[in-house]
Short mmCIF file of C-alpha atoms in Angstrom, two decimals:
data_model
loop_
_atom_site.label_atom_id
_atom_site.label_comp_id
_atom_site.label_asym_id
_atom_site.label_seq_id
_atom_site.Cartn_x
_atom_site.Cartn_y
_atom_site.Cartn_z
CA ASP A 258 0.11 -0.01 -0.07
CA ALA A 259 1.16 3.48 -0.76
CA LYS A 260 2.45 5.65 2.20
CA THR A 261 0.96 8.92 2.31
CA THR A 262 2.34 12.15 3.96
CA GLN A 263 0.24 15.05 4.86
CA PRO A 264 1.13 18.37 6.84
CA THR A 265 0.12 18.05 10.49
CA SER A 266 -1.81 21.22 10.48
CA MET A 267 -2.85 24.05 8.12
CA ASP A 268 -4.87 27.33 8.67
CA CYS A 269 -7.30 28.89 6.32
CA ALA A 270 -9.17 32.36 6.28
CA GLU A 271 -12.92 32.02 5.99
CA GLY A 272 -14.08 32.38 2.35
CA ARG A 273 -10.81 31.79 0.93
CA ALA A 274 -9.85 28.42 -0.78
CA ALA A 275 -8.29 25.56 1.32
CA ASN A 276 -5.67 23.61 -0.73
CA LEU A 277 -4.61 20.42 1.28
CA PRO A 278 -1.75 18.40 -0.07
CA CYS A 279 -0.92 15.00 0.17
CA ASN A 280 2.20 13.12 -1.05
CA HIS A 281 2.16 9.63 -2.33
CA SER A 282 5.22 8.83 -4.22
CA THR A 283 4.93 5.04 -4.14
CA ILE A 284 1.31 4.82 -5.52
CA SER A 285 0.67 1.88 -7.93
CA GLY A 286 -1.52 2.16 -10.94
CA ASN A 287 -4.60 0.73 -9.49
CA GLU A 288 -4.55 2.71 -6.25
CA TYR A 289 -7.20 5.36 -5.76
CA VAL A 290 -6.75 8.45 -3.96
CA TYR A 291 -9.60 9.12 -1.45
CA TRP A 292 -10.29 12.03 0.80
CA TYR A 293 -12.38 11.99 4.04
CA ARG A 294 -12.74 14.46 6.91
CA GLN A 295 -13.62 14.04 10.49
CA ILE A 296 -15.27 16.72 12.51
CA HIS A 297 -14.48 16.47 16.21
CA SER A 298 -14.97 12.78 16.77
CA GLN A 299 -18.10 12.56 14.47
CA GLY A 300 -18.02 9.68 11.80
CA PRO A 301 -15.63 10.25 8.97
CA GLN A 302 -17.38 12.01 6.03
CA TYR A 303 -16.60 11.29 2.39
CA ILE A 304 -15.46 13.86 0.26
CA ILE A 305 -14.14 12.88 -3.05
CA HIS A 306 -11.89 10.22 -4.88
CA GLY A 307 -10.04 9.68 -8.10
CA LEU A 308 -7.90 7.49 -9.92
CA LYS A 309 -5.82 9.61 -12.63
CA ASN A 310 -8.10 12.45 -13.58
CA ASN A 311 -9.09 15.43 -11.61
CA GLU A 312 -12.39 15.25 -9.92
CA THR A 313 -14.89 17.86 -8.63
CA ASN A 314 -18.04 17.49 -6.85
CA GLU A 315 -20.29 19.83 -4.77
CA MET A 316 -17.89 19.57 -1.52
CA ALA A 317 -14.50 19.88 -3.27
CA SER A 318 -11.85 19.40 -6.11
CA LEU A 319 -9.10 16.68 -6.25
CA ILE A 320 -6.25 17.54 -8.42
CA ILE A 321 -3.91 14.58 -9.08
CA THR A 322 -0.52 15.32 -10.70
CA GLU A 323 0.32 13.58 -13.94
CA ASP A 324 2.85 11.20 -12.19
CA ARG A 325 0.06 10.60 -9.63
CA LYS A 326 2.78 11.00 -6.98
CA SER A 327 0.98 13.81 -5.22
CA SER A 328 -2.70 15.25 -4.85
CA THR A 329 -4.42 18.33 -3.53
CA LEU A 330 -7.83 18.62 -2.26
CA ILE A 331 -9.27 22.11 -2.72
CA LEU A 332 -12.25 23.54 -0.80
CA PRO A 333 -13.10 26.32 -2.83
CA HIS A 334 -14.78 28.75 -0.27
CA ALA A 335 -13.88 27.49 3.28
CA THR A 336 -16.11 27.92 5.92
CA LEU A 337 -16.03 27.58 9.69
CA ARG A 338 -17.67 24.38 9.51
CA ASP A 339 -14.88 23.05 7.16
CA THR A 340 -12.60 23.05 10.34
CA ALA A 341 -11.53 19.33 10.92
CA VAL A 342 -9.17 16.63 10.24
CA TYR A 343 -8.64 15.64 6.61
CA TYR A 344 -7.42 12.06 5.79
CA CYS A 345 -5.76 11.30 2.40
CA ILE A 346 -5.96 7.44 1.79
CA VAL A 347 -4.27 5.59 -1.02
CA ARG A 348 -5.37 2.09 -1.63
CA VAL A 349 -6.97 -0.47 -3.97
CA ASN A 350 -9.31 -1.05 -1.11
CA ALA A 351 -9.74 2.01 0.87
CA GLY A 352 -11.89 0.40 3.43
CA LYS A 353 -8.90 -1.80 4.83
CA SER A 354 -6.87 0.92 5.52
CA THR A 355 -5.72 2.82 8.77
CA PHE A 356 -6.40 6.56 8.26
CA GLY A 357 -3.30 7.93 9.53
CA ASP A 358 -2.93 11.33 11.36
CA GLY A 359 -4.41 13.44 8.53
CA THR A 360 -4.19 17.44 8.40
CA THR A 361 -5.75 19.50 10.74
CA LEU A 362 -7.51 22.27 9.06
CA THR A 363 -8.51 25.27 11.08
CA VAL A 364 -10.68 27.81 9.22
CA LYS A 365 -10.39 31.21 10.95
CA PRO A 366 -12.75 34.12 10.75
CA ASP B 176 -27.12 11.59 7.90
CA SER B 177 -24.93 8.94 6.48
CA GLY B 178 -27.65 6.33 6.47
CA VAL B 179 -25.46 4.11 8.78
CA THR B 180 -26.77 3.56 12.13
CA GLN B 181 -24.79 2.58 15.24
CA THR B 182 -26.18 1.55 18.53
CA PRO B 183 -25.66 2.47 21.36
CA LYS B 184 -23.87 5.85 21.17
CA HIS B 185 -22.43 5.57 24.38
CA LEU B 186 -21.53 2.58 26.58
CA ILE B 187 -19.59 2.38 30.01
CA THR B 188 -18.73 -0.91 31.55
CA ALA B 189 -16.16 -2.55 33.73
CA THR B 190 -13.14 -4.34 33.07
CA GLY B 191 -13.41 -7.83 32.15
CA GLN B 192 -16.98 -7.49 30.82
CA ARG B 193 -18.24 -8.25 27.33
CA VAL B 194 -20.15 -5.82 25.21
CA THR B 195 -21.87 -6.03 21.66
CA LEU B 196 -21.80 -3.18 19.32
CA ARG B 197 -24.50 -2.95 16.50
CA CYS B 198 -24.24 -1.41 13.14
CA SER B 199 -26.93 -1.30 10.44
CA PRO B 200 -25.59 -0.54 6.90
CA ARG B 201 -26.90 1.83 4.39
CA SER B 202 -29.95 0.21 2.49
CA GLY B 203 -28.22 -1.78 -0.32
CA ASP B 204 -24.91 -1.84 0.96
CA LEU B 205 -23.40 -5.19 1.30
CA SER B 206 -19.97 -4.41 2.89
CA VAL B 207 -19.62 -3.48 6.74
CA TYR B 208 -16.19 -2.42 8.15
CA TRP B 209 -15.20 -1.91 11.65
CA TYR B 210 -12.72 0.57 13.07
CA GLN B 211 -11.46 1.61 16.32
CA GLN B 212 -10.18 5.27 17.14
CA SER B 213 -8.35 5.49 20.29
CA LEU B 214 -7.77 8.86 21.96
CA ASP B 215 -5.90 11.15 19.78
CA GLN B 216 -5.22 8.40 17.21
CA GLY B 217 -6.20 7.70 13.64
CA LEU B 218 -8.99 5.18 12.87
CA GLN B 219 -7.64 1.62 12.84
CA PHE B 220 -9.25 -0.96 10.58
CA LEU B 221 -10.35 -4.10 12.40
CA ILE B 222 -12.45 -6.14 10.33
CA GLN B 223 -14.68 -6.33 7.25
CA TYR B 224 -17.61 -8.37 6.07
CA TYR B 225 -19.29 -8.81 2.77
CA ASN B 226 -22.48 -10.24 2.31
CA GLY B 227 -22.28 -12.15 5.51
CA GLU B 228 -18.69 -13.47 5.04
CA GLU B 229 -15.54 -12.18 6.63
CA ARG B 230 -13.57 -10.51 3.84
CA ALA B 231 -10.51 -8.83 5.70
CA LYS B 232 -8.93 -8.57 8.84
CA GLY B 233 -6.78 -5.76 10.22
CA ASN B 234 -5.57 -5.19 13.80
CA ILE B 235 -8.20 -6.96 15.53
CA LEU B 236 -7.38 -8.43 18.93
CA GLU B 237 -8.34 -12.11 19.48
CA ARG B 238 -10.70 -10.89 22.32
CA PHE B 239 -12.77 -9.09 19.37
CA SER B 240 -15.04 -10.71 17.19
CA ALA B 241 -17.59 -9.60 14.59
CA GLN B 242 -20.23 -11.07 12.38
CA GLN B 243 -22.76 -10.04 9.74
CA PHE B 244 -26.24 -11.36 9.64
CA PRO B 245 -28.59 -12.28 6.78
CA ASP B 246 -30.25 -8.86 7.06
CA LEU B 247 -26.87 -7.35 6.57
CA HIS B 248 -26.43 -5.84 10.03
CA SER B 249 -23.36 -6.34 11.98
CA GLU B 250 -22.14 -6.91 15.43
CA LEU B 251 -18.88 -6.20 17.06
CA ASN B 252 -18.29 -8.19 20.06
CA LEU B 253 -15.64 -7.05 22.53
CA SER B 254 -14.87 -9.45 25.43
CA SER B 255 -12.72 -9.49 28.65
CA LEU B 256 -12.55 -5.66 28.31
CA GLU B 257 -9.41 -3.86 29.37
CA LEU B 258 -9.11 0.04 30.13
CA GLY B 259 -7.17 0.25 26.85
CA ASP B 260 -10.32 -0.79 24.84
CA SER B 261 -11.93 2.55 25.68
CA ALA B 262 -12.24 4.32 22.40
CA LEU B 263 -14.72 5.34 19.58
CA TYR B 264 -15.88 2.48 17.48
CA PHE B 265 -16.96 3.14 13.97
CA CYS B 266 -18.63 1.26 11.32
CA ALA B 267 -18.84 2.09 7.71
CA SER B 268 -20.66 0.37 4.75
CA SER B 269 -20.44 0.23 1.03
CA VAL B 270 -22.04 -1.34 -2.08
CA SER B 271 -18.99 -3.47 -3.00
CA ASP B 272 -16.49 -5.69 -1.40
CA ARG B 273 -14.01 -2.96 -1.94
CA TRP B 274 -14.11 0.78 -1.86
CA GLY B 275 -12.25 0.96 -5.13
CA ASN B 276 -14.29 3.53 -7.20
CA THR B 277 -16.93 3.70 -4.87
CA GLU B 278 -17.40 5.66 -1.44
CA ALA B 279 -17.99 4.34 2.01
CA PHE B 280 -20.23 5.98 4.65
CA PHE B 281 -19.61 5.95 8.30
CA GLY B 282 -21.88 5.79 11.18
CA GLN B 283 -21.64 8.30 14.05
CA GLY B 284 -19.73 5.80 16.24
CA THR B 285 -20.17 4.25 19.69
CA ARG B 286 -18.02 5.71 22.41
CA LEU B 287 -16.90 2.71 24.70
CA THR B 288 -15.66 3.60 28.16
CA VAL B 289 -14.21 0.79 30.32
CA VAL B 290 -13.83 1.79 33.93
#
């Protein structure tokens, strides 16, 4: 399984875009990139996932580099409710993964 | 609301006891995953069931066991409880036997406190 590296913490101003990076240099061709977030001990919430192409949904955008060794989750207009721990998971079957430490995103007024 | 229901929400029990946590997956989902999250730690995968059969095991202790019933709900049994078993226990469900290209949805968890 590919190992992921995420910054421990990040701050973002309310209303601005939050860009959360994830490095996964050992990713293999059939491994997906998933993003989840967890708000204060609630159940993790699915955000987005992708294989090769960039993806966008109503919550966020996922940008995957051409060599697939890194990706960025973009929250286009962060709000205070986006304050959470964000997990990047890379695996064929993400369900079997241990989520790791993630990035604590703090959105400030 | 993710559609995944976990009961009870909170559970306090004594060391040495046995408890059962219950998870009802989203309608139509065949896979159930169990996770443990201890204080200030990430989610640790414990076990996965798919359509009634065990599909994958993670770092699950021998004192812990799980099963998935014909109606697809799942139960996680924790026995001979120790103080260190105090944690949040989450279940998640997905349509397929692996997440690949589908998402999984998590319940709100059961907070277990062993005293």
